Short mmCIF file of C-alpha atoms in Angstrom, two decimals:
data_model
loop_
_atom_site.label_atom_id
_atom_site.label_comp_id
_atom_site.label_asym_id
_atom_site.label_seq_id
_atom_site.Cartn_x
_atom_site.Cartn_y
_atom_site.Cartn_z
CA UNK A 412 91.31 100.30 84.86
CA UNK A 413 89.40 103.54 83.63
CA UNK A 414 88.87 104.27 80.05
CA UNK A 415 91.94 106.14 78.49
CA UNK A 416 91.21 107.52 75.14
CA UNK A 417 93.22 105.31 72.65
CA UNK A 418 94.71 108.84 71.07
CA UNK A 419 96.86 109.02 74.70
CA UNK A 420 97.87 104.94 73.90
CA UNK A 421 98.52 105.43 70.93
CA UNK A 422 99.49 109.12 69.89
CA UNK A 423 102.52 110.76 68.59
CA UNK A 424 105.82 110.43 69.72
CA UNK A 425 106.36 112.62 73.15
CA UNK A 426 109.03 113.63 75.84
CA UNK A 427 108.95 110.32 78.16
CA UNK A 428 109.60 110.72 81.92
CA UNK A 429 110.49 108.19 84.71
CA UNK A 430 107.31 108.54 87.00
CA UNK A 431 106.16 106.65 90.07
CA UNK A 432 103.11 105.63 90.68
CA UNK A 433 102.05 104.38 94.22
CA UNK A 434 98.52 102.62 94.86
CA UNK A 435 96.83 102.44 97.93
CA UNK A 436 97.16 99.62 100.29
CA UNK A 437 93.84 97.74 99.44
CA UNK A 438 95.02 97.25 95.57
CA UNK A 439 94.94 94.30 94.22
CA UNK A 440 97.89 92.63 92.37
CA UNK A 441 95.84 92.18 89.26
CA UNK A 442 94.52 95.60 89.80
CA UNK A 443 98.56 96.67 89.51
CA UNK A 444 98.77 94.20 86.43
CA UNK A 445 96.12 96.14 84.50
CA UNK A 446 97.86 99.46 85.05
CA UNK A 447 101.45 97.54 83.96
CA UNK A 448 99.61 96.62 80.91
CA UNK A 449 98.44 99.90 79.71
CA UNK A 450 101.66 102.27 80.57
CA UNK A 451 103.24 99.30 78.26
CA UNK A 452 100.23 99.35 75.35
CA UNK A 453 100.75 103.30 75.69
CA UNK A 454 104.20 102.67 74.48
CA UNK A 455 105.70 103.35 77.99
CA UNK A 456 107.63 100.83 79.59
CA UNK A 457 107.66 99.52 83.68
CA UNK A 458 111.18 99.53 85.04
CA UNK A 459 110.21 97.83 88.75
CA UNK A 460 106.64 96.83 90.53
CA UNK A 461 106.95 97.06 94.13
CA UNK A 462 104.97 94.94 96.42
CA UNK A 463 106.21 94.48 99.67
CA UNK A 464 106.97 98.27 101.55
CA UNK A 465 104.58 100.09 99.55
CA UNK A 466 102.19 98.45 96.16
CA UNK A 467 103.03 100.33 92.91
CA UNK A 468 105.40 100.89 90.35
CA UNK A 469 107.82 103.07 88.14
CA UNK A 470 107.47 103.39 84.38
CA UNK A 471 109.02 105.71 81.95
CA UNK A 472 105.62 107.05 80.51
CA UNK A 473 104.61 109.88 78.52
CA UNK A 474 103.29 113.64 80.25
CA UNK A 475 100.10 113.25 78.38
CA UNK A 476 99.56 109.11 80.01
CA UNK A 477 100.57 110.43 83.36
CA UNK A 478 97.94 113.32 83.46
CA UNK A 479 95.31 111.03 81.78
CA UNK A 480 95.61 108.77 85.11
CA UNK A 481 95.97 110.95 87.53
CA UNK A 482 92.28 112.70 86.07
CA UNK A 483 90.65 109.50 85.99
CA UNK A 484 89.60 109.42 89.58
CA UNK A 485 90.86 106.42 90.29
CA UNK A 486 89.77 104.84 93.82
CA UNK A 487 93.65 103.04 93.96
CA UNK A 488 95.84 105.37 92.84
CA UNK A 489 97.51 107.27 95.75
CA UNK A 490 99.87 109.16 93.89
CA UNK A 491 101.81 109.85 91.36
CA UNK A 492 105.40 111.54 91.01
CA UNK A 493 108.34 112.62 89.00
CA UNK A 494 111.07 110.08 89.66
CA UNK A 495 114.44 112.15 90.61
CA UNK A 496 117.81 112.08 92.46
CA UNK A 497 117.71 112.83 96.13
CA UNK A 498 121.22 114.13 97.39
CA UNK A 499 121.74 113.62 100.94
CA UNK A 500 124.54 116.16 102.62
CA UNK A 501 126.15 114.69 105.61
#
């Protein structure tokens, strides 16, 4: 897990989002489990892991957290996005 300054873990309260965060295919699941651990020490909270069609997971996490990991270069992270409603119109 890269460093993350402890004022993004710990910092005042801010707007939380529902974001999803897929890894790529070589991750690890402990390499998952460290991530889990520090959306939940950054007071965000993991609402499913995924494991089987694609590895990652969505959190409810803060703007600040989510731009913190996606500038720390990470070698597993594939992506990260907004979590929204898709509307399909038949």
């Amino acid at each position: 897990m890269p460093y993350l300054p402890d004022s993004l873990r710990f910092g005042a309260p801010e707007t939380m989002r529902t974001w999803i965060v897929v890894f790529k295919p070589h991750t690890s699941i402990e390499e998952i489990s460290a991530y889990v651990h520090e959306v939940e020490r950054a007071g965000g909270r993991v609402l499913h892991t995924y494991y089987h069609n694609f590895k990652g997971f969505s959190a409810t996490m803060s703007d600040n957290f989510v731009k913190a990991l996606q500038s720390a270069r990470s070698d597993i992270i594939d992506y990260i996005e907004q979590d929204q409603e898709i509307h399909i119109m038949s």
